[in-house]
mmCIF file of C-alpha atoms in Angstrom:
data_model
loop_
_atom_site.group_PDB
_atom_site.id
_atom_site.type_symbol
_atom_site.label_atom_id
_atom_site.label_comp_id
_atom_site.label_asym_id
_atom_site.label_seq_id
_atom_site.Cartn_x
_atom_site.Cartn_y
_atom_site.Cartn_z
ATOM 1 C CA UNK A 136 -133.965 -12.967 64.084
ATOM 2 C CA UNK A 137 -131.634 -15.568 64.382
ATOM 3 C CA UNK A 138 -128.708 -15.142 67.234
ATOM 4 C CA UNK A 139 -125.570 -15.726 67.889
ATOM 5 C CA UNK A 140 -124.802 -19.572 66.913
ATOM 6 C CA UNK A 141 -122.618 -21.708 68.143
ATOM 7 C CA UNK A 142 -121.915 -25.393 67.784
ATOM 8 C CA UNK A 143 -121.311 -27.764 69.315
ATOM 9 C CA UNK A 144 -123.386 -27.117 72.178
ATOM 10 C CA UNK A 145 -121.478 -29.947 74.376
ATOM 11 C CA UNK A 146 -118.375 -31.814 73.707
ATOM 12 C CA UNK A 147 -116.392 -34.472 75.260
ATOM 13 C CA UNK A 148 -113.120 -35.287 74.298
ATOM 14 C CA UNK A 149 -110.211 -36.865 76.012
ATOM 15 C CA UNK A 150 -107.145 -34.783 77.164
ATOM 16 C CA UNK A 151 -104.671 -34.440 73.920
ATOM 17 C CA UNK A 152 -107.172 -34.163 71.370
ATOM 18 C CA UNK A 153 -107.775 -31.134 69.243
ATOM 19 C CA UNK A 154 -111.031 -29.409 69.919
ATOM 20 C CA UNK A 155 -112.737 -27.151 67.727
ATOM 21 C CA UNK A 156 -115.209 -24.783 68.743
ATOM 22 C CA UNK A 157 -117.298 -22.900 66.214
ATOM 23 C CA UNK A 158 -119.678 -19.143 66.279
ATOM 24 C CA UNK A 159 -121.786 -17.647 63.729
ATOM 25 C CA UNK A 160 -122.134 -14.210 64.916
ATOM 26 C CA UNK A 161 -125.306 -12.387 63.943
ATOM 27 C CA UNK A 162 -125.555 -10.466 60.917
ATOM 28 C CA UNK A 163 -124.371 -7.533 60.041
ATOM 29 C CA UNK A 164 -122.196 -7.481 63.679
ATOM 30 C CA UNK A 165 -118.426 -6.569 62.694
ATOM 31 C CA UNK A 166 -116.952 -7.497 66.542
ATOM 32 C CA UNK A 167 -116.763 -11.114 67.999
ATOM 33 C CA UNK A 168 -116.049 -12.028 70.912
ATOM 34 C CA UNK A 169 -114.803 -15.051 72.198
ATOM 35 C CA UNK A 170 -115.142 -15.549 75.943
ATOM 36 C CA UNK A 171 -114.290 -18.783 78.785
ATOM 37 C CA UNK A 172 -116.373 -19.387 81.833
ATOM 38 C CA UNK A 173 -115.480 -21.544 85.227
ATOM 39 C CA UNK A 174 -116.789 -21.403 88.705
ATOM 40 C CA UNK A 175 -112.868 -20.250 90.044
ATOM 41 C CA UNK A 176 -111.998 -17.475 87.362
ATOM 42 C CA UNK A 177 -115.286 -16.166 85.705
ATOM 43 C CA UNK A 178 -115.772 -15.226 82.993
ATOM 44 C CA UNK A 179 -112.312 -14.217 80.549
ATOM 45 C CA UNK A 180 -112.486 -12.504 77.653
ATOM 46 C CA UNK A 181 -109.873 -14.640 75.551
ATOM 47 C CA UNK A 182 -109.811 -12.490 72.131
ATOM 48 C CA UNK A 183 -112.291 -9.944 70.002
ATOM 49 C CA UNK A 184 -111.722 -9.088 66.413
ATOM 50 C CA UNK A 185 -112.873 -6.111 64.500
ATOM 51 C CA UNK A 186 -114.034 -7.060 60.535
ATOM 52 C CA UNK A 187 -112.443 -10.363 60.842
ATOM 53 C CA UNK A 188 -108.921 -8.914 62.324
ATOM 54 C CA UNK A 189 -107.857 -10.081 65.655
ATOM 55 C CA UNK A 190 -107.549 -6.989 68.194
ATOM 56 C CA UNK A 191 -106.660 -8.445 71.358
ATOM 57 C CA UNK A 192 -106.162 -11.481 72.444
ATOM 58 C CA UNK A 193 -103.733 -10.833 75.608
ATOM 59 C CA UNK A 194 -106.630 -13.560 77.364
ATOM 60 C CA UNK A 195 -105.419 -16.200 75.282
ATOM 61 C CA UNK A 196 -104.315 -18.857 77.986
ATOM 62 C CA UNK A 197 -101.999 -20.483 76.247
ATOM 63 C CA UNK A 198 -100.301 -21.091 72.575
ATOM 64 C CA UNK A 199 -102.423 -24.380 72.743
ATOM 65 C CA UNK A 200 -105.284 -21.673 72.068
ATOM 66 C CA UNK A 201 -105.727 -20.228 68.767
ATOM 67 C CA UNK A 202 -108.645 -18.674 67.154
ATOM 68 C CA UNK A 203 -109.212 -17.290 63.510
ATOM 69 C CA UNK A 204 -111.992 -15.554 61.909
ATOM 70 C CA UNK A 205 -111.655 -16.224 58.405
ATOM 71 C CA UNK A 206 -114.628 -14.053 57.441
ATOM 72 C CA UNK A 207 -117.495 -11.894 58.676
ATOM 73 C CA UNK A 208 -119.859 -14.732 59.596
ATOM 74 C CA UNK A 209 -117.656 -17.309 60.772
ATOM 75 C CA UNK A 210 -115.445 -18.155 63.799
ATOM 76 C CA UNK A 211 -113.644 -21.092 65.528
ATOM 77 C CA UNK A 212 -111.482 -21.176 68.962
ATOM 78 C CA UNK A 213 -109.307 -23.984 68.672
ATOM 79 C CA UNK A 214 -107.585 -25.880 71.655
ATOM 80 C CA UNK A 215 -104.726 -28.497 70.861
ATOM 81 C CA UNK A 216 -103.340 -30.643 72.121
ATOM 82 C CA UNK A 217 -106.169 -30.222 74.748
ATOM 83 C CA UNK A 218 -105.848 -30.129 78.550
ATOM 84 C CA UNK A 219 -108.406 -31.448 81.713
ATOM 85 C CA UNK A 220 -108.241 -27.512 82.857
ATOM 86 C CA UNK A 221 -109.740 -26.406 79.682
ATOM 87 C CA UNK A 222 -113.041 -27.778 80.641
ATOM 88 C CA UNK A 223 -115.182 -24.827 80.870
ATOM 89 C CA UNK A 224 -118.467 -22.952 79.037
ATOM 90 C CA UNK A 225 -116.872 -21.551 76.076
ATOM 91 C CA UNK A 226 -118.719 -18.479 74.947
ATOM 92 C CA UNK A 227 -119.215 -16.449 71.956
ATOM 93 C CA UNK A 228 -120.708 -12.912 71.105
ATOM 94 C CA UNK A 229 -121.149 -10.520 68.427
ATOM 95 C CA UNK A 230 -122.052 -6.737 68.639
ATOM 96 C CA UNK A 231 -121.519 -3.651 66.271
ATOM 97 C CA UNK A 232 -118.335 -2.238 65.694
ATOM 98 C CA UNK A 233 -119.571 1.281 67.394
ATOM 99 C CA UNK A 234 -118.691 1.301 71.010
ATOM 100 C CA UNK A 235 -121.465 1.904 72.765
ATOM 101 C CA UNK A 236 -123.246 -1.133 70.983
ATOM 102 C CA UNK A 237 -124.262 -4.087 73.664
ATOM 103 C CA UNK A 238 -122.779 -7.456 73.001
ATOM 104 C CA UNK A 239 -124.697 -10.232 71.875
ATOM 105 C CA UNK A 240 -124.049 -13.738 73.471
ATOM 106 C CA UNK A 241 -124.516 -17.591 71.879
ATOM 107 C CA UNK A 242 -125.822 -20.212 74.118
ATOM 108 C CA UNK A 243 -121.948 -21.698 74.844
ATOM 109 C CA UNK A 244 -120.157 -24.400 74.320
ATOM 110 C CA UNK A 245 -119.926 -26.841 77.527
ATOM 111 C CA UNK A 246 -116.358 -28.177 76.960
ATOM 112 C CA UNK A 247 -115.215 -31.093 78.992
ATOM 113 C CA UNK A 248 -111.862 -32.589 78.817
ATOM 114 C CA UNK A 249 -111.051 -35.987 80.242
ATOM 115 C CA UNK B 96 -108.225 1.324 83.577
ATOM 116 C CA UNK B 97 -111.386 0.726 83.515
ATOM 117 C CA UNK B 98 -112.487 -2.089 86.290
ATOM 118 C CA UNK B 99 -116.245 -3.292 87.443
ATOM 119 C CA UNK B 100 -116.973 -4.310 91.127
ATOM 120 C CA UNK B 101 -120.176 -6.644 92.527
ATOM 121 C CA UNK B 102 -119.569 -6.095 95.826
ATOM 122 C CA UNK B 103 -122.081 -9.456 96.564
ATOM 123 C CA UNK B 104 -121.171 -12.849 95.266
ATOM 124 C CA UNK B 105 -124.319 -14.272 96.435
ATOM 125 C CA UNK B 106 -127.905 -12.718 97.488
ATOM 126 C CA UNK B 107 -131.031 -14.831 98.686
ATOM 127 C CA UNK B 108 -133.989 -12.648 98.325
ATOM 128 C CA UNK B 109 -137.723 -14.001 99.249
ATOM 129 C CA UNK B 110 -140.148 -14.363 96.477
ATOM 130 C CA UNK B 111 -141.994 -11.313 96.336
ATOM 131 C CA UNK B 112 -139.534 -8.781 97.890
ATOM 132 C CA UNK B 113 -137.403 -6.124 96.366
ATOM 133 C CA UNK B 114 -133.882 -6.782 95.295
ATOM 134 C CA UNK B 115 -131.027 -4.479 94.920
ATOM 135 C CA UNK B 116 -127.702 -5.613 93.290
ATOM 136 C CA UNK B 117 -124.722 -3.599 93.439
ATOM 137 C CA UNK B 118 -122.837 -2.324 90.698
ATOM 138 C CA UNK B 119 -119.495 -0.086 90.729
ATOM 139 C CA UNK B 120 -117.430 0.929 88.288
ATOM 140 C CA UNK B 121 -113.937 3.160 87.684
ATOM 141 C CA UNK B 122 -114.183 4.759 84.599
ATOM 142 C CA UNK B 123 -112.366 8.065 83.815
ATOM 143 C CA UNK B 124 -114.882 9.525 81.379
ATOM 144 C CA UNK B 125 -118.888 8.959 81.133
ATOM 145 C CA UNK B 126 -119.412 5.365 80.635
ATOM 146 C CA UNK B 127 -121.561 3.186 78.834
ATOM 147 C CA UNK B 128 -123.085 0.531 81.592
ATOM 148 C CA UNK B 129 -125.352 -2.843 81.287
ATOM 149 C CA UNK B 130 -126.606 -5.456 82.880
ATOM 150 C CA UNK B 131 -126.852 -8.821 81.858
ATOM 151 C CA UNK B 132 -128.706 -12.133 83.578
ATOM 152 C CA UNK B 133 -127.708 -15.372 83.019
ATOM 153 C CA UNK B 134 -129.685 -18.965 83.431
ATOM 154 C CA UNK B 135 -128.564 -22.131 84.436
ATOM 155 C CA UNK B 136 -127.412 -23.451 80.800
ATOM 156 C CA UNK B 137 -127.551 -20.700 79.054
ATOM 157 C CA UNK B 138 -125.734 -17.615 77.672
ATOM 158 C CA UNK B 139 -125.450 -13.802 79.093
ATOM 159 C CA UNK B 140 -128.599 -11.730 78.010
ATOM 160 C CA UNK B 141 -128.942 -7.792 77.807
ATOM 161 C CA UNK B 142 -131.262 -6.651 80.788
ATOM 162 C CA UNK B 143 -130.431 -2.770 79.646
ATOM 163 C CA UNK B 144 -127.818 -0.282 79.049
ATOM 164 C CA UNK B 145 -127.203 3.005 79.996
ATOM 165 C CA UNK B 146 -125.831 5.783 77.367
ATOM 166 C CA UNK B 147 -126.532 8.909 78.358
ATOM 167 C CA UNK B 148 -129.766 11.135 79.376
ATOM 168 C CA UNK B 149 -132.210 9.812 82.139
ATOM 169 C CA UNK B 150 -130.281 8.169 84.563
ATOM 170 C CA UNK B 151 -132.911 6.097 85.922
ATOM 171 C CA UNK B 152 -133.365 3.318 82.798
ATOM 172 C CA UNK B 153 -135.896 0.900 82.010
ATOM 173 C CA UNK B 154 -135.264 -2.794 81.008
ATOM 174 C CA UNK B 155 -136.676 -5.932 80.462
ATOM 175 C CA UNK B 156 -138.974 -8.677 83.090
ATOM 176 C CA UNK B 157 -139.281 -5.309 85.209
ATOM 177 C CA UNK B 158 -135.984 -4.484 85.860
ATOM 178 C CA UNK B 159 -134.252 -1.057 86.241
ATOM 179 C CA UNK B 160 -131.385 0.169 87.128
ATOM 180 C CA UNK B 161 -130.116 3.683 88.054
ATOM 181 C CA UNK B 162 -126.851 5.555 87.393
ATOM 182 C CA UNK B 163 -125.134 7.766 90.051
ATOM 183 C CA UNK B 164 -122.221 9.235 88.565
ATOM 184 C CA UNK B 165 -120.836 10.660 92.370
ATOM 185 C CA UNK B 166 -120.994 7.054 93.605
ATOM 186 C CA UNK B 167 -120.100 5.213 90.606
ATOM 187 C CA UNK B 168 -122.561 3.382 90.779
ATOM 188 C CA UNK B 169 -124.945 1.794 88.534
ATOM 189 C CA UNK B 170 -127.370 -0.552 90.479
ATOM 190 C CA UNK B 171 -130.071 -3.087 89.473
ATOM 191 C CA UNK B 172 -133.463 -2.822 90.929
ATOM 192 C CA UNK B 173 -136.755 -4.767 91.022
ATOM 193 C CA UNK B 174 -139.278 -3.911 93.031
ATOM 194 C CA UNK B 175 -141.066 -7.216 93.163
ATOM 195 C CA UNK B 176 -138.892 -10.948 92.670
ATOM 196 C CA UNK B 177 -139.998 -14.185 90.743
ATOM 197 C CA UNK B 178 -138.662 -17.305 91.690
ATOM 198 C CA UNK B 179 -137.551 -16.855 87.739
ATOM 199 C CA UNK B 180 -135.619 -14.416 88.602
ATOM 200 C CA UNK B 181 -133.105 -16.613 89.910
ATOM 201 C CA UNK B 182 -129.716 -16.526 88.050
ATOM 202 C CA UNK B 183 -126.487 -14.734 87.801
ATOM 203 C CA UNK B 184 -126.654 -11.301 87.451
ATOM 204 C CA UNK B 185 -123.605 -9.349 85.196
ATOM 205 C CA UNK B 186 -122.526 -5.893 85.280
ATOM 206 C CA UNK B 187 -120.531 -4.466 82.358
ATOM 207 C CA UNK B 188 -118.611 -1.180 81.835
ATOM 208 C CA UNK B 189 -117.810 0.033 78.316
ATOM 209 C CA UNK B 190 -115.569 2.648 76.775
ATOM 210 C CA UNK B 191 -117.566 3.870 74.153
ATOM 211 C CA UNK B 192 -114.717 3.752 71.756
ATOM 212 C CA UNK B 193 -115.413 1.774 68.953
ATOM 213 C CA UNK B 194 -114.654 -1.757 68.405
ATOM 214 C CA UNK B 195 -113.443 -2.058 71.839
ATOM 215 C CA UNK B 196 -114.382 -4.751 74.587
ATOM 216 C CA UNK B 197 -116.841 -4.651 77.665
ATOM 217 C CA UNK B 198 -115.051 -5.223 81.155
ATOM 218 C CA UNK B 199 -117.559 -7.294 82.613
ATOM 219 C CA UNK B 200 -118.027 -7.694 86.631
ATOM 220 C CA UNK B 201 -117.216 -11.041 88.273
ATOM 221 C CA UNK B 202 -121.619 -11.554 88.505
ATOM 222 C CA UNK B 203 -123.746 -11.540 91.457
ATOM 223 C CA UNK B 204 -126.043 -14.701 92.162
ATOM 224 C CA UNK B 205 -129.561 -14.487 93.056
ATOM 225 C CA UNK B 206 -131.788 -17.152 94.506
ATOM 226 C CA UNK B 207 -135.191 -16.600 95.642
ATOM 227 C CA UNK B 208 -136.652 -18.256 98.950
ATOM 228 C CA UNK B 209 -140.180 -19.161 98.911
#
């Protein structure tokens, strides 16, 4: 069964540019999960949607950050204009919308911003 | 509020031995608890999860883990370590309530000595 997908695995960009990060969440999962990983902070949950509708995204760093889900199979985190301290492991998961349902994690994104 | 403690930022355990790592949580209610392991490279995977019932749960590569509601507790065990055991190790605390997110602990680090 496939997983969680998301692309690109690495990226490299220089600071200003508009990044785009992208998750395919598994099929038939109704919650994403969109998640940011450094050695000093951890790992932040940045936002989670619930069939495609944001629910929270209080861990949004900063309006530079916006993400959108524009259907059930489909998600991007976008960062612009792009910053040195967003370089990070950007991370993505899926689960089922019932609560006691595990999460479901993609390999990351390794973002680094020069 | 719910909130998840690893008391241990880093363990060194010899190859061979039995590891313990320490999991705490503050949850009001009965909660739902996992463990996750993460590689170098690599995203967060599901070691096992605790619902409800036997208290003492099985998971994957020979783990297990045991929930003590008086301590609030919910520790990882293995009774024997593989120098591929080496990772970060993730507890997580959810509500149970649908469509909401896991509060995941700040992760423990194993290495194993030879």
């Amino acid at each position: 069964d496939a997983g969680v997908i998301q692309s690109p695995r690495h990226e490299v960009t220089e600071m200003g540019q508009e990044v785009t990060l992208r998750c395919k969440p598994i099929s038939g999962h109704n919650s994403l999960f969109w998640y940011r990983q450094t050695m000093m902070r951890g790992l932040e949950l940045l936002i989670y949607f619930n069939n495609n509708v944001p629910i929270d995204d209080s861990g949004m760093p900063e309006d530079r950050f916006s993400a959108k889900m524009p259907n059930a199979s489909f998600s991007t985190l976008k960062i612009q204009p792009s910053e040195p301290r967003d370089s990070a492991v950007y991370f993505c998961a899926s689960s089922l919308l019932s609560g006691n349902q595990p999460q479901h994690f993609g390999d990351g994104t390794r973002l680094s911003i020069l | 509020a719910q909130s998840v403690t690893q008391p241990d930022i880093h363990i060194t355990v010899s190859e061979g031995a039995s590891l313990e790592l320490r999991c705490n949580y503050s949850y009001g209610a009965t909660p739902y608890l996992f463990w996750y392991v993460q590689s170098p490279g690599q995203g967060l995977q599901l070691l096992l999860k605790y619902f409800s019932g036997d208290t003492l749960v099985q998971g994957i590569k020979g783990f297990e883990a045991e929930f003590k509601r008086s301590q609030s507790s919910f520790n990882l065990r293995k009774p024997s370590v593989h120098w591929s055991d080496a990772a970060e190790y993730f507890c997580a605390v959810g509500a149970g309530q649908a469509g909401t997110a896991l509060i995941f602990g700040k992760g423990t680090t194993l290495s194993v000595s030879s």
